[in-house]
Coordinates of C-alpha atoms and ligand atoms in Angstrom, one line a residue:
X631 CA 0.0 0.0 0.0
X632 CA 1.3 3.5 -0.5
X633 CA 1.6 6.1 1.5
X634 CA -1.2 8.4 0.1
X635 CA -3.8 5.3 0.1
X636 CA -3.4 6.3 4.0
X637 CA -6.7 8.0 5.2
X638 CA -4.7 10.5 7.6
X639 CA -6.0 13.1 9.8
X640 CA -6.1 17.1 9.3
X641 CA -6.1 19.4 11.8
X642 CA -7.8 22.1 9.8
X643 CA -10.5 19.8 8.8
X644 CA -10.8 18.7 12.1
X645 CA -11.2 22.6 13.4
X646 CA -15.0 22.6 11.3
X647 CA -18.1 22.9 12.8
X648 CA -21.5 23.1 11.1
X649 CA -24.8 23.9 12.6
X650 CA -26.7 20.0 11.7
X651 CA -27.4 17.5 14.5
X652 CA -25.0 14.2 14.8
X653 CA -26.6 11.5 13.2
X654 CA -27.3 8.4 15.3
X655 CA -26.2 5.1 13.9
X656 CA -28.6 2.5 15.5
X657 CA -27.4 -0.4 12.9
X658 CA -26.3 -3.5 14.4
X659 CA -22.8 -3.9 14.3
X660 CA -21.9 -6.1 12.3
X661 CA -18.5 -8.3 11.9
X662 CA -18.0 -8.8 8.2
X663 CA -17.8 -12.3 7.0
X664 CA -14.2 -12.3 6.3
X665 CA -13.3 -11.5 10.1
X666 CA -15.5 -13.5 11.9
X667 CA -12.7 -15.4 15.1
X668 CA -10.1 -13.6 13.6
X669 CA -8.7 -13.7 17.0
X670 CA -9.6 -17.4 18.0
X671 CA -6.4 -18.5 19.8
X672 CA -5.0 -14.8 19.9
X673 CA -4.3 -12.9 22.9
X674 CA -4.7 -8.8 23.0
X675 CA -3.1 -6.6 25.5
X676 CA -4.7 -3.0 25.9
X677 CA -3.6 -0.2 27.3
X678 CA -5.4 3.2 28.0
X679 CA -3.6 6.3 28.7
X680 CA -6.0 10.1 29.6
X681 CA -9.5 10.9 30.3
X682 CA -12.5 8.6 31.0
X683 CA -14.0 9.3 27.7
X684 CA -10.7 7.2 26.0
X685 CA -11.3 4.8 29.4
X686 CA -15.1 4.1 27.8
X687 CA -13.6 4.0 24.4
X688 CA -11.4 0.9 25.5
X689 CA -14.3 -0.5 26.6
X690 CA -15.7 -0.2 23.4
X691 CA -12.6 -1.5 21.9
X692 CA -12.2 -4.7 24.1
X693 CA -16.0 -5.3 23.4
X694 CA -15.0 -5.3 19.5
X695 CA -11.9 -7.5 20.1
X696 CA -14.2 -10.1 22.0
X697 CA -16.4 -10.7 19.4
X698 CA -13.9 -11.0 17.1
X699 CA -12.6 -14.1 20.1
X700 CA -9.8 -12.3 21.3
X701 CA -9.2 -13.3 24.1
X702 CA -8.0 -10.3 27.1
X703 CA -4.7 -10.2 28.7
X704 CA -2.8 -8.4 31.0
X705 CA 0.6 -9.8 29.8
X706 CA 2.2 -7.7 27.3
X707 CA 5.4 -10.4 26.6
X708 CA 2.6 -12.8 25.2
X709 CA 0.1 -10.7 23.5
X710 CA -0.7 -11.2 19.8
X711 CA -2.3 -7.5 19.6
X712 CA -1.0 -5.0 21.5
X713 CA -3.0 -2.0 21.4
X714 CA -2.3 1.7 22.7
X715 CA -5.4 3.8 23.1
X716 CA -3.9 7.1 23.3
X717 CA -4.2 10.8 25.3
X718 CA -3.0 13.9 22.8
X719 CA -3.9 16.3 26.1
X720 CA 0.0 17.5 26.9
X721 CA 3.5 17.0 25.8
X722 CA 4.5 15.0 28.7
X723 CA 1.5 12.2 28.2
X724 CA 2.6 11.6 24.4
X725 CA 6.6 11.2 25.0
X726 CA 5.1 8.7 27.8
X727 CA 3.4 6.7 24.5
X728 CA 6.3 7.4 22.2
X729 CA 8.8 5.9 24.8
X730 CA 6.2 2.6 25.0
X731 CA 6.1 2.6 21.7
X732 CA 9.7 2.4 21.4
X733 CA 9.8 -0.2 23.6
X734 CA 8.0 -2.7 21.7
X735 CA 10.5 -2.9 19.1
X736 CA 11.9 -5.5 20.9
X737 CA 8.9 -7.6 21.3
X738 CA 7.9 -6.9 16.9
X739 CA 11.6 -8.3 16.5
X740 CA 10.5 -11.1 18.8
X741 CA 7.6 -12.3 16.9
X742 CA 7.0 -10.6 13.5
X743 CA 3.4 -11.6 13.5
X744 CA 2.2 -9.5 16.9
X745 CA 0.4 -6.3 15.4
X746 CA 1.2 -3.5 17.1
X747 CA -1.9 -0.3 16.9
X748 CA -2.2 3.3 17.9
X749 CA -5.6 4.8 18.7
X750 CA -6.9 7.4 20.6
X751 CA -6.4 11.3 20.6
X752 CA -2.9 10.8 19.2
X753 CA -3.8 9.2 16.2
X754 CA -6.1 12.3 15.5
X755 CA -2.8 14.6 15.4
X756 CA -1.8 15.2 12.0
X757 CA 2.3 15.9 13.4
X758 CA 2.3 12.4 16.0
X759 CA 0.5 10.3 12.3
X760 CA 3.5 11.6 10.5
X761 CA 6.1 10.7 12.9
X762 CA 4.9 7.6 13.6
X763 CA 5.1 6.5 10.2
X764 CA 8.3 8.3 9.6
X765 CA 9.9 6.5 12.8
X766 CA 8.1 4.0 13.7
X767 CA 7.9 1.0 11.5
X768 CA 7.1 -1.5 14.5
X769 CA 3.6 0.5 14.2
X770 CA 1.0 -1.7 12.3
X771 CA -2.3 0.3 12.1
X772 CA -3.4 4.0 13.4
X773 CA -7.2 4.3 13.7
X774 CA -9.0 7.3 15.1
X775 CA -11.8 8.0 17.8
X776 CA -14.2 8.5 14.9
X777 CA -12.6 4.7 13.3
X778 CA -13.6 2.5 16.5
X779 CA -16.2 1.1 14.8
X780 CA -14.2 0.2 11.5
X781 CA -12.0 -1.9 13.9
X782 CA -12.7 -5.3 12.6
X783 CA -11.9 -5.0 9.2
X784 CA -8.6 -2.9 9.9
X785 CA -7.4 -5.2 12.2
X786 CA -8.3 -8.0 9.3
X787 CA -6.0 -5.5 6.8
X788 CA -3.3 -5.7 9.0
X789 CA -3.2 -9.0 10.0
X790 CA -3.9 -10.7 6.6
X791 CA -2.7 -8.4 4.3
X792 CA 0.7 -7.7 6.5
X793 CA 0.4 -4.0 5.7
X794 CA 0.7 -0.6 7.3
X795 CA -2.7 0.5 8.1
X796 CA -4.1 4.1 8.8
X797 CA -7.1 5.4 9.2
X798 CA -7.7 8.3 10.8
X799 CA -11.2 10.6 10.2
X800 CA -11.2 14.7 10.8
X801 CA -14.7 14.6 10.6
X802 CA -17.4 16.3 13.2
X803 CA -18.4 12.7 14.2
X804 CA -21.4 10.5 14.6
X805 CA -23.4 8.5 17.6
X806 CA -23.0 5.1 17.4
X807 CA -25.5 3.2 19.5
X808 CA -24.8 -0.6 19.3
X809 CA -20.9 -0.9 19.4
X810 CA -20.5 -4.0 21.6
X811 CA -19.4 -2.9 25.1
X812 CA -17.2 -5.2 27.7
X813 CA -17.2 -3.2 30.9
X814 CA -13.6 -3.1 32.9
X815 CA -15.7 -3.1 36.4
X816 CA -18.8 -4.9 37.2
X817 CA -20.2 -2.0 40.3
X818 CA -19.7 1.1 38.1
X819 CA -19.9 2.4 34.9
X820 CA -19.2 4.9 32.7
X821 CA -22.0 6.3 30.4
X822 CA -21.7 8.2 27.6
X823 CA -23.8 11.5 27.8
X824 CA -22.0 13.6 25.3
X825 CA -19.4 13.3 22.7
X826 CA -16.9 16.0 21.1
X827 CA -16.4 19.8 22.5
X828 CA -16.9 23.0 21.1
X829 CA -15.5 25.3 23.5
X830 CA -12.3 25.7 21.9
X831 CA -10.2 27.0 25.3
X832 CA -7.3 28.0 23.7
X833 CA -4.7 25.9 25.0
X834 CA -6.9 22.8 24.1
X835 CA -6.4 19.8 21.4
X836 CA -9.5 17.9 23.1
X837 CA -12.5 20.0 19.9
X838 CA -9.8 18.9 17.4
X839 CA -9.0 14.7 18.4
X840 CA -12.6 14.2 19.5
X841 CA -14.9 16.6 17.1
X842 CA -18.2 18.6 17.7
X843 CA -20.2 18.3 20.9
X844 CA -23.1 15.9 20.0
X845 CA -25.2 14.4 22.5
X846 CA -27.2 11.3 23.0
X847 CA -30.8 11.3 23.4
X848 CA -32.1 11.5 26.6
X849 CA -34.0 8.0 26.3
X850 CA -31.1 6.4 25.0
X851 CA -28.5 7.1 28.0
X852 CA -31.8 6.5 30.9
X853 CA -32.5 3.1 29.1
X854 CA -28.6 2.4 29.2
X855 CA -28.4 3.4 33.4
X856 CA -32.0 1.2 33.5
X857 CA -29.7 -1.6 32.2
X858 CA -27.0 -1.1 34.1
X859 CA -29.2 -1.0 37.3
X860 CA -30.6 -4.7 36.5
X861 CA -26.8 -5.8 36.1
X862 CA -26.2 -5.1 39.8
X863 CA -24.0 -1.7 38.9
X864 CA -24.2 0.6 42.1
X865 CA -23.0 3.5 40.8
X866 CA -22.7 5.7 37.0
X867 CA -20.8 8.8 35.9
X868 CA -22.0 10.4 33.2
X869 CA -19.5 11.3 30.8
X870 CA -19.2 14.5 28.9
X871 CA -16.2 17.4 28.2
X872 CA -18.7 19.9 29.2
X873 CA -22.1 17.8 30.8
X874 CA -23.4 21.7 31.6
X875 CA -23.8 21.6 27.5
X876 CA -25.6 18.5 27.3
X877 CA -28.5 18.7 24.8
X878 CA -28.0 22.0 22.7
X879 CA -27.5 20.1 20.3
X880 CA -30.5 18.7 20.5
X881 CA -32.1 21.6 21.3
X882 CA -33.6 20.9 24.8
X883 CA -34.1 23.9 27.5
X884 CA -31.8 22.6 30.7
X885 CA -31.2 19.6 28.6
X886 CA -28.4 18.4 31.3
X887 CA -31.2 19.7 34.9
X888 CA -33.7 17.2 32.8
X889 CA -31.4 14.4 32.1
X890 CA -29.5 14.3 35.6
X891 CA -33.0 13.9 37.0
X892 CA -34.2 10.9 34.7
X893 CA -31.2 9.3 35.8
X894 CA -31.6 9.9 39.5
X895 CA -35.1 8.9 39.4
X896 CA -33.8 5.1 37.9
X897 CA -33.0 4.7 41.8
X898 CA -29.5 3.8 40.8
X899 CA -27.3 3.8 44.3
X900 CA -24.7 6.9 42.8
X901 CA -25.1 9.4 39.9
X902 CA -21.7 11.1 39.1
X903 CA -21.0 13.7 36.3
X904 CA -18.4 15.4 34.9
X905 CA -17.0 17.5 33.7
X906 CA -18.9 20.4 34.6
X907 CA -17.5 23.9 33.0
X908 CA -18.4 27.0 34.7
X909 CA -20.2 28.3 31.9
X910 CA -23.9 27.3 31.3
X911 CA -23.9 25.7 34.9
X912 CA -27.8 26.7 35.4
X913 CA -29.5 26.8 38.6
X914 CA -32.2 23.9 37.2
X915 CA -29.1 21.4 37.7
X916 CA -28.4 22.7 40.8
X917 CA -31.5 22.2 42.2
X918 CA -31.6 18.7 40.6
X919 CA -27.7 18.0 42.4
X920 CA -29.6 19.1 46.0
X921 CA -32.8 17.5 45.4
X922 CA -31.6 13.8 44.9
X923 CA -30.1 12.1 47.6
X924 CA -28.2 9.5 45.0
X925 CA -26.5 12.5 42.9
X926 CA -23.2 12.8 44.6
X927 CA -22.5 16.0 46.9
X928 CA -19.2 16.2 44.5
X929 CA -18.5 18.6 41.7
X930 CA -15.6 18.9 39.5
X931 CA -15.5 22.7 38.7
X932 CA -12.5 23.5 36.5
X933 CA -10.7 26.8 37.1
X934 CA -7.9 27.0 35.0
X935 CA -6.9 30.3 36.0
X936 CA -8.2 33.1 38.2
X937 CA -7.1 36.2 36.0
X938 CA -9.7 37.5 33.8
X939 CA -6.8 38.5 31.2
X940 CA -5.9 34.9 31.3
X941 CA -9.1 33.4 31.2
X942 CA -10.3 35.4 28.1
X943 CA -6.7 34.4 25.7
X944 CA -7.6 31.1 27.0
X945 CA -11.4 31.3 26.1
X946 CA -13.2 30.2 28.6
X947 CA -15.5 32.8 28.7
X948 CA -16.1 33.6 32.3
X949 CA -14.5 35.7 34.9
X950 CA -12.9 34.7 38.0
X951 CA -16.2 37.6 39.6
X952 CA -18.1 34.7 37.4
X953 CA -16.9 31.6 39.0
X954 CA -16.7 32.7 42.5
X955 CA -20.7 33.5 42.4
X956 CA -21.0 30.3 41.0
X957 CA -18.9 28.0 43.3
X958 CA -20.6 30.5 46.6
X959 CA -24.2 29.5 45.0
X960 CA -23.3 25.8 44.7
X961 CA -21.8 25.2 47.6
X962 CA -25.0 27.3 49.5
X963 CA -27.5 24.8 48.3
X964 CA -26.1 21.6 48.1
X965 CA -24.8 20.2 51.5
X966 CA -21.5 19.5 52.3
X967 CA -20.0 19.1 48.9
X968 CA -17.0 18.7 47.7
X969 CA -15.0 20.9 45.1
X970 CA -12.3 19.6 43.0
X971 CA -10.4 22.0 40.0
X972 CA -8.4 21.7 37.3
X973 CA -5.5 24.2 37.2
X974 CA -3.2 25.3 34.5
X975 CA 0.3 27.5 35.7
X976 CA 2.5 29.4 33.0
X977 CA 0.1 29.5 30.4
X978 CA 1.8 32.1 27.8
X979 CA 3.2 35.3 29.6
X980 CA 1.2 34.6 32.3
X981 CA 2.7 37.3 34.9
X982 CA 3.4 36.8 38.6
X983 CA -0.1 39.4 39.4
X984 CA -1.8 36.8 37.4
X985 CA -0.3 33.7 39.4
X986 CA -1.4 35.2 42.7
X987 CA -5.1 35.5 41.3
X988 CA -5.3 31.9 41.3
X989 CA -3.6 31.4 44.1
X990 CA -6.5 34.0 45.4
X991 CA -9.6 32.1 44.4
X992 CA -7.6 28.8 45.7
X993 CA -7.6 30.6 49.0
X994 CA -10.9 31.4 48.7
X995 CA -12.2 28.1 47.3
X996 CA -10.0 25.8 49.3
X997 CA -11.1 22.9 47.5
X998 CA -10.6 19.3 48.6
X999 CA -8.1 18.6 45.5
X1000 CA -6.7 20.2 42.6
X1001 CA -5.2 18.8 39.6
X1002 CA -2.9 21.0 38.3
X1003 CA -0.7 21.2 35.0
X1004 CA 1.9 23.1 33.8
X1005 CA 0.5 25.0 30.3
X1006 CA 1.8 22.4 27.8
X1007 CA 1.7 23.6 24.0
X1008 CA -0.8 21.4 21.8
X1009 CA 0.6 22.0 18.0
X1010 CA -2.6 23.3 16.2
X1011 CA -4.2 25.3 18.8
X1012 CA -4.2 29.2 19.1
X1013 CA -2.1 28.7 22.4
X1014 CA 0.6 26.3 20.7
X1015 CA 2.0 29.9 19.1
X1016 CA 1.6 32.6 22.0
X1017 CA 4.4 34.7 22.6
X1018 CA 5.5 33.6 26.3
X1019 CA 8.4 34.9 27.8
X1020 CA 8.2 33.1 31.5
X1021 CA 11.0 30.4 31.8
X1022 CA 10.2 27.2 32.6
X1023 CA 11.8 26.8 35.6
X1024 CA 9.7 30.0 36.8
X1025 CA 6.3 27.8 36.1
X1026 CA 7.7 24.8 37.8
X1027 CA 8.0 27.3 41.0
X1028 CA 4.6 28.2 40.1
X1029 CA 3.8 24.4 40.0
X1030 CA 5.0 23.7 43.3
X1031 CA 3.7 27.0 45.4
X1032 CA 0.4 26.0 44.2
X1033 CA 0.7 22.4 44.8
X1034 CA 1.9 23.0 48.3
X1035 CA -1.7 25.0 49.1
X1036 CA -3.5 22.4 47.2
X1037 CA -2.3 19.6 49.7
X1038 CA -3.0 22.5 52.7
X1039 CA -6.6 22.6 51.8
X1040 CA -6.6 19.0 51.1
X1041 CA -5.8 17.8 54.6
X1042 CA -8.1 20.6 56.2
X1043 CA -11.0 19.1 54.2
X1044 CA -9.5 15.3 55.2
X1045 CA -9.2 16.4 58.9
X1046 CA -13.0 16.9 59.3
X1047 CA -13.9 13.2 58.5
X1048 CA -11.8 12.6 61.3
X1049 CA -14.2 10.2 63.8
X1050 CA -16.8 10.2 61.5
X1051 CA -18.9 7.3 59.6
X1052 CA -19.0 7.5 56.0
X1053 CA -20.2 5.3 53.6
X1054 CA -17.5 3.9 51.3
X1055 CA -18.5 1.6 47.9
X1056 CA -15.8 -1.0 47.7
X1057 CA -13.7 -0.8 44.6
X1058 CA -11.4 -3.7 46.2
X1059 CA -8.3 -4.7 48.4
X1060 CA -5.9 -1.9 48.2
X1061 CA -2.8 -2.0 45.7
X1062 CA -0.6 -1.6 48.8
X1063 CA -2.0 -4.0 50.9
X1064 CA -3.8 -6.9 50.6
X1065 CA -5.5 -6.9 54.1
X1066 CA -6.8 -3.1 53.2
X1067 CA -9.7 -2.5 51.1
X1068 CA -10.6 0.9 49.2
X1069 CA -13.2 2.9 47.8
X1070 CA -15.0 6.1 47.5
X1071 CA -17.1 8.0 49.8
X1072 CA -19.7 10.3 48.3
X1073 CA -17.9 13.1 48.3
X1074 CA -15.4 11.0 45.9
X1075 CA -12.6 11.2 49.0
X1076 CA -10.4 7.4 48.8
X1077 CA -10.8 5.7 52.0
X1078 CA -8.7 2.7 52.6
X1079 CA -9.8 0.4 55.6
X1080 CA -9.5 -3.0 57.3
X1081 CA -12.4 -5.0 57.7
X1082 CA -13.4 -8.4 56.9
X1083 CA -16.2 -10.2 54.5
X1084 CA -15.6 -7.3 52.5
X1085 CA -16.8 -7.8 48.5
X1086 CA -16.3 -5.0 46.0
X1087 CA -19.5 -3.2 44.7
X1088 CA -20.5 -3.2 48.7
X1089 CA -21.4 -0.5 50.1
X1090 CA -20.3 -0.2 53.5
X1091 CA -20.1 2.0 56.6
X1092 CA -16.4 3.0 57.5
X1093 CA -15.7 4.8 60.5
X1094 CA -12.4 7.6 59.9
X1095 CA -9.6 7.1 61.8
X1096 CA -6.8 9.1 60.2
X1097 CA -6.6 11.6 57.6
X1098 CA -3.6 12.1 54.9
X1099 CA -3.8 14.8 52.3
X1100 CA -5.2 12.7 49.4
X1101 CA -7.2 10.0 51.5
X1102 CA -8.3 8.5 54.5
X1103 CA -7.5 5.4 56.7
X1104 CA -10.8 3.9 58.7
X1105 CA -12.1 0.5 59.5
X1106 CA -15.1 -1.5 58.8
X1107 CA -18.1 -0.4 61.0
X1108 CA -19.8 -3.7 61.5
X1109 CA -23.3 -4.6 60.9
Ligands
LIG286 N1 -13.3 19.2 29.4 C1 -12.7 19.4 30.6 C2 -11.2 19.2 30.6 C3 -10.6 18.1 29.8 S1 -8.8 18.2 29.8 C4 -12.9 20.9 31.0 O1 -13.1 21.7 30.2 O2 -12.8 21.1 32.2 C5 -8.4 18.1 31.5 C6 -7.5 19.2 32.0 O3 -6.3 19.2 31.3 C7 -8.1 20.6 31.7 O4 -9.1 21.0 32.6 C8 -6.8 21.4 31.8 O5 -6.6 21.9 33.1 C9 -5.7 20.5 31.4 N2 -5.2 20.8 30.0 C10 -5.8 20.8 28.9 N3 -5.0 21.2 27.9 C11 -3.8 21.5 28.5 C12 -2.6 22.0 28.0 N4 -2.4 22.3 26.7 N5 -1.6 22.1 28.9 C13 -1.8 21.9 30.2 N6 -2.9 21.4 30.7 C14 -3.9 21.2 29.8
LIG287 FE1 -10.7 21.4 26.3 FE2 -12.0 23.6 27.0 FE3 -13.3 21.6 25.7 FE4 -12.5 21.3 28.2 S1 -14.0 22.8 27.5 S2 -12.3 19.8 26.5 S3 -10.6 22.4 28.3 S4 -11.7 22.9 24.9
LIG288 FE1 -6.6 12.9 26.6 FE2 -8.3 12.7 24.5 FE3 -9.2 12.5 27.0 S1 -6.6 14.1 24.7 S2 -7.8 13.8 28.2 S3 -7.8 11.1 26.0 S4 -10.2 13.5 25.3

C-alpha cells in the first residue's frame, strides 16, 4: 500500500463545525464475513492512557476485540495484539506513548506476527501520524476515535494483508449506538452522555482529536443506566467534556437539569458527572444535584486560571467575579459538597499578578483537591504559538507554590472526617496492601480500611480514623 492510500488526519479539517445535529447510527454492528474469530487462539493486550472518555472508548474496543474471540490479557510479553489507546492532552502524556512505543521494538523483533496499533487522541494529530510513520515502522495500524467502529476490518488489513494500516477521520463525528461494550468493572460504569467539545479553550487539542459536541438522546443514555441498574452496577458517571452543554445540540431547554434527573429517578445507588464547566452551569441542575439524595455531593469545577486577562486568551469565557458566584451558589444549596479544579500555571506570559489571582480564588475556594498542570503547547491550537516569555523553571516554582496549598486545603478538608462514619463503595483490596480494602465516599474522597467479609460493589459503613492529604484510613463499622 502506499503512503497516500493512507486516510490520515487534518487538523484544519478537524477545526470545522456546522450547525446540523450528529446523526445516530442505531445499525447493528456487524463483523463482516471475512473476520468472523479472527482472533480465535490470539491474545490482546490493551492499554489506555487520559481521560474517561478514551477509558469508555477501550471499553468499546475490548468489546470489539471479544467478538472477534480475542481473548483479554494483561501480559504484554505474550500478547498477539497489542493495542495503545492514546491521550494527545500535553506534551509530557505523548513522549510517555512514544517511549512505550519504542519499547516494543523488541517484542515486533521477537515475533514478527504481533500487530502493534495506535488509537486514541494521538492518532487524530496530524504531526504524531506523520512521525509515527516516519519512525516508527514497528507501528502496524493507526485508527481514530471516529474509526472504532471500522475496527474489525482494519485489524483484518493488518493482519492478513501484513500492511501498514491508517485510518484516521477529521470529521465532526457521529453517535453510534450498538458498538458491543465489555465493561472493565462490574459495580460502576461509565455512560456516555456527550461526545466531542466546542468550547475551543485555547490551550486545548481535546474540539480537534474528538470533534463537535453531540449528545445522545435523553432515552437512550436512561435506558442504558436502567440496564446497568438490573446488572447489579451501584454507581454511573456520566461522561461528557462539558455535561453543563448536554443537549443544545439537541435543542432541549436545561437539557443536562432534565437528564440528571431521569437518571436519579432510575433509583440507581450513585449518579456522578463530569466535567462540569463554569459556563452554562444553570440553577435547574443545581436544584436537581440538591434534590436527589443518590447524585453525589461532588462537583468537579475547572478553574484553569483566576485572572480574567488569562481566562479570556484562554477562552473560557467567564471571569474569576463569574466563578466565584457560581462556586458560593453551589456550595450554598447543596450540603456538604465537595469541590475539586483543574488548574493550569505558565500559560503564555502569564505574569506573577496573574499567578497570585489563582492562588486567590484557591484561598478562597479551598477545595478538597486540585489537579494541576503546567501550560503544555498542543501544535494546532491558538495557544501552541503565544508569545511567552516566563521560563520554565519559573512555572515549575509556580507548580509547586500551588501544589503545596492544594495539599493545605486537602488535609483541612480530610481532617474533618476525622471520627466520623461515611459510607464507602468498595472498589477492592488496596494496591498496597492486601489486608486493606478501598473505595470512594460520596464526596469522591479514597478511603482505605480494614475490615473483613468485604466484596467490591458493597457499600459499607467505614468509621475515619486518620486523615492524609489525598485520602483516608478507617475501619469497617460492623453490621
Ligand atoms: N473538558 C474538561 C477538561 C478536559 S482536559 C474541562 O473543560 O474542564 C483536562 C484538563 O487538562 C483541563 O481541565 C486542563 O486543566 C488540562 N489541560 C488541557 N489542555 C492542556 C494543555 N495544553 N496544557 C496543560 N494542561 C492542559
Ligand atoms: Fe478542552 Fe475547553 Fe473543551 Fe474542556 S472545554 S475539553 S478544556 S476545549
Ligand atoms: Fe486525553 Fe483525549 Fe481525553 S486528549 S484527556 S484522551 S479526550
Amino acid at each position: 500500500m502506499k503512503k497516500n492510500e493512507y486516510e490520515l488526519p487534518s487538523i484544519e479539517q478537524a477545526r470545522k463545525r456546522d450547525k446540523n445535529r450528529a446523526a445516530i447510527e442505531r445499525g447493528l454492528f456487524e463483523i463482516p464475513d471475512e473476520c468472523r474469530n479472527i482472533g480465535y487462539g490470539r491474545k490482546y493486550y490493551l492499554r489506555t492512557y487520559g481521560c474517561q472518555a478514551n477509558q469508555r472508548d477501550s471499553e468499546t474496543i475490548a468489546g470489539i476485540l471479544d467478538e472477534l474471540a480475542y481473548t483479554a490479557s494483561d501480559n504484554i510479553n505474550e500478547a498477539d495484539l497489542i493495542l495503545l489507546n492514546t491521550c494527545a492532552i500535553r506534551k509530557n502524556a505523548e513522549d510517555k506513548v512514544f517511549g512505550e512505543i519504542g519499547a516494543l521494538k523488541k517484542l515486533k523483533r521477537e515475533n514478527p506476527d504481533l500487530i502493534i496499533a495506535v488509537s486514541g487522541c494521538m492518532a487524530q494529530e496530524e504531526g504524531v501520524v506523520n512521525k509515527l510513520l516516519a519512525q516508527y515502522p514497528q507501528v502496524d495500524l493507526i485508527f481514530g476515535t471516529h474509526n472504532i467502529y471500522n475496527l474489525p476490518k482494519l485489524l483484518f488489513e493488518a493482519l492478513m494483508a501484513k500492511e501498514k494500516v491508517v485510518e484516521v477521520f477529521s470529521k465532526q463525528g457521529e453517535i453510534y449506538e450498538s458498538l458491543p461494550t465489555t465493561r472493565f468493572l462490574k459495580h460502576k460504569a461509565w455512560v456516555n452522555i456527550a461526545y466531542g467539545c466546542d468550547k475551543f479553550c485555547t490551550y486545548c487539542i481535546v474540539p480537534y482529536t474528538r470533534g463537535k459536541e453531540r449528545s445522545r438522546l435523553v432515552e437512550d443514555i436512561v435506558s442504558e443506566v436502567r440496564q446497568l441498574v438490573d446488572e447489579g452496577y451501584k454507581e454511573v458517571c456520566l461522561l461528557g467534556q462539558n455535561v453543563n452543554a448536554y443537549g443544545r445540540d439537541l435543542k432541549l431547554e436545561n437539557g443536562f437539569a432534565t437528564l440528571l434527573e431521569e437518571v436519579a429517578k432510575t433509583g440507581i445507588d450513585r449518579v456522578r458527572f463530569m466535567t462540569s464547566h463554569p459556563w452554562n452551569f444553570d440553577d435547574e441542575t443545581i436544584d436537581v444535584i440538591a434534590k436527589y439524595p443518590n447524585i453525589m455531593p461532588y462537583i468537579h469545577l475547572p478553574l484553569q486560571s483566576g485572572n480574567d486577562e488569562i481566562l479570556r486568551r484562554m477562552n473560557r469565557r467567564y471571569t474569576k467575579e463569574d466563578y466565584l458566584k457560581l462556586f458560593d451558589k453551589l456550595k450554598a444549596k447543596i450540603k456538604n459538597c465537595a469541590f475539586t479544579t483543574d488548574i493550569i500555571v505558565g500559560f503564555p506570559n502569564e505574569s506573577d499578578e496573574a499567578f497570585k489571582d489563582t492562588l486567590d480564588v484557591v484561598d478562597y475556594c479551598k477545595f478538597d483537591n486540585a489537579f494541576t498542570f503546567i501550560f503544555s503547547p498542543r501544535e494546532g491550537t491558538p495557544a501552541y504559538s503565544m508569545e511567552d516569555s516566563i521560563s520554565a523553571e519559573v512555572k515549575e516554582e509556580r507548580l509547586q507554590i500551588l501544589n503545596a496549598k492544594v495539599a493545605e486545603y486537602a488535609l483541612m478538608h480530610n481532617k474533618a472526617f476525622e471520627g466520623q462514619v461515611v459510607e464507602v463503595l468498595v472498589d477492592g483490596e488496596s494496591k498496597r496492601n492486601k489486608k486493606v480494602y478501598s473505595g470512594y465516599t460520596k464526596e469522591n474522597k479514597l478511603v482505605n480500611f480494614t475490615g473483613k467479609n468485604v466484596n467490591v460493589g458493597d457499600l459499607v459503613n467505614v468509621k475515619i480514623t486518620k486523615a492524609m492529604s489525598f485520602s483516608l484510613n478507617g475501619e469497617l463499622v460492623e453490621e
